[in-house]
mmCIF file of C-alpha atoms in Angstrom:
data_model
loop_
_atom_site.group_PDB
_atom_site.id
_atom_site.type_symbol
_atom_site.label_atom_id
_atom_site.label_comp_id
_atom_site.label_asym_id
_atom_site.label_seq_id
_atom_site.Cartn_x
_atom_site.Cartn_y
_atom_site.Cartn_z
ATOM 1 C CA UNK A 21 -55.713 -79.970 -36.973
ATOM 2 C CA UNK A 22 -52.817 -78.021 -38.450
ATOM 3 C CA UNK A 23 -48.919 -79.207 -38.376
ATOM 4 C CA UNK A 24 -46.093 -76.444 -38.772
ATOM 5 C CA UNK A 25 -43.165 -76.778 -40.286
ATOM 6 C CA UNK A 26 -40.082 -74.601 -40.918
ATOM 7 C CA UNK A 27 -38.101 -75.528 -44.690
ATOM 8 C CA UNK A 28 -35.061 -73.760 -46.448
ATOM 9 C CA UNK A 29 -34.959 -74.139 -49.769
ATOM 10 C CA UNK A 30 -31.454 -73.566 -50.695
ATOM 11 C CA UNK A 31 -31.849 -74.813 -54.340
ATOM 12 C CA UNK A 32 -32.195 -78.623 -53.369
ATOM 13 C CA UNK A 33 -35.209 -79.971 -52.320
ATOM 14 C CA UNK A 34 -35.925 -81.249 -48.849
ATOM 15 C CA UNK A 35 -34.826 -84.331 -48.123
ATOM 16 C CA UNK A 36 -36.891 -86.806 -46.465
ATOM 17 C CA UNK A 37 -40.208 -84.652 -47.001
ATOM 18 C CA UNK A 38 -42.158 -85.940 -50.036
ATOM 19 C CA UNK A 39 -43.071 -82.294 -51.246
ATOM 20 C CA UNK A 40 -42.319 -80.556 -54.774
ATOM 21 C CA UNK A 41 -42.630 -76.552 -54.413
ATOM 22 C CA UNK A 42 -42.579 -74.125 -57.033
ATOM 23 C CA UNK A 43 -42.403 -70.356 -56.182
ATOM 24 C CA UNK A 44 -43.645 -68.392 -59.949
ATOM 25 C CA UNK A 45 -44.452 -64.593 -59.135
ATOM 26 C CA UNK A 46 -46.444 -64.338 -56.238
ATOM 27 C CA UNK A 47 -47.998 -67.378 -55.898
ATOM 28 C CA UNK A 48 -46.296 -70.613 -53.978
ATOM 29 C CA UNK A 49 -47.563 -74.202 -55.826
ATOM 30 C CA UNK A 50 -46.515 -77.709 -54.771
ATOM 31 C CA UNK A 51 -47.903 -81.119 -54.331
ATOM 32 C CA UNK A 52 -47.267 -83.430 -50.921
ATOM 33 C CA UNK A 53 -46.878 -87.158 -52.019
ATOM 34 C CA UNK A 54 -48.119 -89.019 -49.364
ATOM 35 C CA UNK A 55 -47.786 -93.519 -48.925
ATOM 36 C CA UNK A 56 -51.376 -93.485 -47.566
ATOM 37 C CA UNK A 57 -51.853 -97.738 -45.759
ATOM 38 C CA UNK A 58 -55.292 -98.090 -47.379
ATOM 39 C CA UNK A 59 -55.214 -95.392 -50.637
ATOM 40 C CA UNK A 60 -52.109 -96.169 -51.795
ATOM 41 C CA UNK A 61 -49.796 -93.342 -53.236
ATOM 42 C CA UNK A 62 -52.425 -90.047 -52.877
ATOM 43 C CA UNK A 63 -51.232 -86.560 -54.033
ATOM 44 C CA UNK A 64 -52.091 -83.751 -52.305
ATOM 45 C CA UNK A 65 -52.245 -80.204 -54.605
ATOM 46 C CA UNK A 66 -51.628 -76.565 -52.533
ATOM 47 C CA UNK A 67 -51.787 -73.137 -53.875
ATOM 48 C CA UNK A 68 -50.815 -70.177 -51.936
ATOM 49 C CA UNK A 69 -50.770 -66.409 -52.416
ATOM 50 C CA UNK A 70 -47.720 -63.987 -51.672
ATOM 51 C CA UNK A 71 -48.452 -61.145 -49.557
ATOM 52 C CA UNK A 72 -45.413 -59.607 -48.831
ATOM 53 C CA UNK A 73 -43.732 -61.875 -46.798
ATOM 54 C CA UNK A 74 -47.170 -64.013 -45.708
ATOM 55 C CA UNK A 75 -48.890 -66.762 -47.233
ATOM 56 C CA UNK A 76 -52.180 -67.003 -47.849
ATOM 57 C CA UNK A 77 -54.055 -70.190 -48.608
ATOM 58 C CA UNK A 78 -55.935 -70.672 -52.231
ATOM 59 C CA UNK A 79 -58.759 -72.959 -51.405
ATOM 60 C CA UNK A 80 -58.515 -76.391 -54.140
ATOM 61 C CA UNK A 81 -61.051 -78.851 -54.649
ATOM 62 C CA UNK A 82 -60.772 -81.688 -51.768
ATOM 63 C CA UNK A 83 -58.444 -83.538 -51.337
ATOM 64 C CA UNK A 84 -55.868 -81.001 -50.733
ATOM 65 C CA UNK A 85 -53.963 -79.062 -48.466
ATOM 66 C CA UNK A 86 -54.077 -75.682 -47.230
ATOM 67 C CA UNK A 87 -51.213 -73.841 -46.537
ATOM 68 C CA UNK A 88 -50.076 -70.629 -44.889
ATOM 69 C CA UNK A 89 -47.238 -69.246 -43.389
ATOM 70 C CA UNK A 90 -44.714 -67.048 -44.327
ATOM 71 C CA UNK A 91 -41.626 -66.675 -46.883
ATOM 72 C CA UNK A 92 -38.463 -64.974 -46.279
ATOM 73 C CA UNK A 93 -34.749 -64.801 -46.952
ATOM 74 C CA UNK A 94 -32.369 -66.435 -44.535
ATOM 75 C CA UNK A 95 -28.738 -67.183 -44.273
ATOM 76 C CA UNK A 96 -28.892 -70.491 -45.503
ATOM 77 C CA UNK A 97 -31.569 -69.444 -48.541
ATOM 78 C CA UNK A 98 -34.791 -69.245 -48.778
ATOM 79 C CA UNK A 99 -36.914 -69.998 -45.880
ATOM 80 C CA UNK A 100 -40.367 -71.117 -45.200
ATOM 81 C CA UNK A 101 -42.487 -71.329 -41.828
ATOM 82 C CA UNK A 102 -45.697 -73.441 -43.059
ATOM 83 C CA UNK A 103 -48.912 -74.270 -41.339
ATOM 84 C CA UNK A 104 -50.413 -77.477 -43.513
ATOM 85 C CA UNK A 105 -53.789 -78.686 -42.425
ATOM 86 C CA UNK A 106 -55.577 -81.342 -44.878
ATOM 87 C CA UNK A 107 -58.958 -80.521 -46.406
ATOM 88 C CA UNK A 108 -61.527 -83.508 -47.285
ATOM 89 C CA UNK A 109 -64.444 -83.723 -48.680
ATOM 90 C CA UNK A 110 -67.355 -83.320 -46.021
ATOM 91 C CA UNK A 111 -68.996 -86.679 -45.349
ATOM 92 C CA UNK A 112 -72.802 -86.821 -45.432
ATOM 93 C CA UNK A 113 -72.935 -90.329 -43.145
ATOM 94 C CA UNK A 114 -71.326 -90.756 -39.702
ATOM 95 C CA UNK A 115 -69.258 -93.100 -41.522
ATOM 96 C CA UNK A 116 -68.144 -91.341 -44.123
ATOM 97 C CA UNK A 117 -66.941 -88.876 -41.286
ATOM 98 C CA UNK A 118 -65.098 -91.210 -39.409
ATOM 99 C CA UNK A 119 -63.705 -92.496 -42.470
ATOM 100 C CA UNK A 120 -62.043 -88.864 -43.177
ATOM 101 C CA UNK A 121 -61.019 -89.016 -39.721
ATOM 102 C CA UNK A 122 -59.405 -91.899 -40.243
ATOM 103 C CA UNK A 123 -57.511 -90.620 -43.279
ATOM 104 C CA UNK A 124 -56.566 -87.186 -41.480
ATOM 105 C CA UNK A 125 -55.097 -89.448 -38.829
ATOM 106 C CA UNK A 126 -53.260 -91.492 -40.950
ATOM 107 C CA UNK A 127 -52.391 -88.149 -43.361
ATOM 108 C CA UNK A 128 -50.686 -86.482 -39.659
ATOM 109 C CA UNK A 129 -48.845 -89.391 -38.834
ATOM 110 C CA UNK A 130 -47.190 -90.118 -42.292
ATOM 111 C CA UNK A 131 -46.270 -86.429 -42.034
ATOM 112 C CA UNK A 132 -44.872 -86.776 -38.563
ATOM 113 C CA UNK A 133 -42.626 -89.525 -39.699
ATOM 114 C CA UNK A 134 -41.160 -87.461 -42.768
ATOM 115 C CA UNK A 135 -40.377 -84.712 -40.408
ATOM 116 C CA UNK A 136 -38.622 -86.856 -37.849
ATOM 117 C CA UNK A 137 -36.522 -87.652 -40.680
ATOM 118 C CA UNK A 138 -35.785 -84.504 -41.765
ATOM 119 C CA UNK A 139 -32.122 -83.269 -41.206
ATOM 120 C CA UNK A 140 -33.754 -80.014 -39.892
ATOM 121 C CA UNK A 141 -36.121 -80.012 -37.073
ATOM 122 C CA UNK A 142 -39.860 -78.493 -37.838
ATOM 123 C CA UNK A 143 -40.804 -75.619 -36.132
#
C-alpha cells in the first residue's frame, strides 16, 4: 500500500504532518513521528536519492519508510509530490503477519488523519 502526498516547504515545516525533512546535496533525509495505539510514539527513518528532479528510495533497516517522488521549485517554494509506503520486518508466523498488518493499518490511518488536517490537500 502506498499513500501520496504533495508538501511545499517554504522554510516552515508542515503543519499538522509529524515529519522533519532535511534536503543536504542530493540526498532527501527525514523521520515521520507517528502516535502508534499499541507502540506508543514509533519513529519512522527515510532516505532518498536526488535524480534530477526524482526521488529515489534508499532502502533502511525495517521499520521505515520508503519514499519516492519528485522535488521541484514552485511558486510558493519548494515542492514535493511523495509516495510513502511503510516497510516491516517480514513475519515468519501467520501471526506475526497479521500483526504487521495490523500495524500498516494503523500506520495508514494515523497518516490519513494528519493529512486531513493539513491546510493543503494531499495529492
Amino acid at each position: 500500500m502506498k499513500v501520496r502526498l504533495h508538501l511545499v516547504l517554504n522554510g516552515h515545516p508542515s503543519q499538522g504532518l509529524p515529519l522533519e525533512l532535511q534536503l543536504e546535496g542530493d540526498e532527501v533525509r527525514g523521520v515521520f513521528r507517528q502516535e502508534n495505539p499499541v507502540l506508543g510514539e514509533v519513529a519512522l527513518p527515510f532516505a532518498s536519492r536526488l535524480k534530477g528532479e526524482h526521488l529515489e528510495a534508499k532502502l533502511l533497516p525495517p521499520p521505515s519508510l520508503k519514499v519516492e517522488g519528485r522535488v521541484f521549485s514552485g511558486t510558493k517554494g519548494l515542492e514535493l509530490e511523495l509516495e510513502l509506503s511503510l516497510v516491516l520486518p517480514e513475519g515468519q508466523t501467520w501471526g506475526e503477519r497479521a500483526f504487521a498488518r495490523i500495524l500498516e493499518l494503523l500506520f495508514y490511518k494515523s497518516l490519513e488523519r494528519s493529512l486531513s488536517q493539513m491546510p493543503s490537500s494531499p495529492v
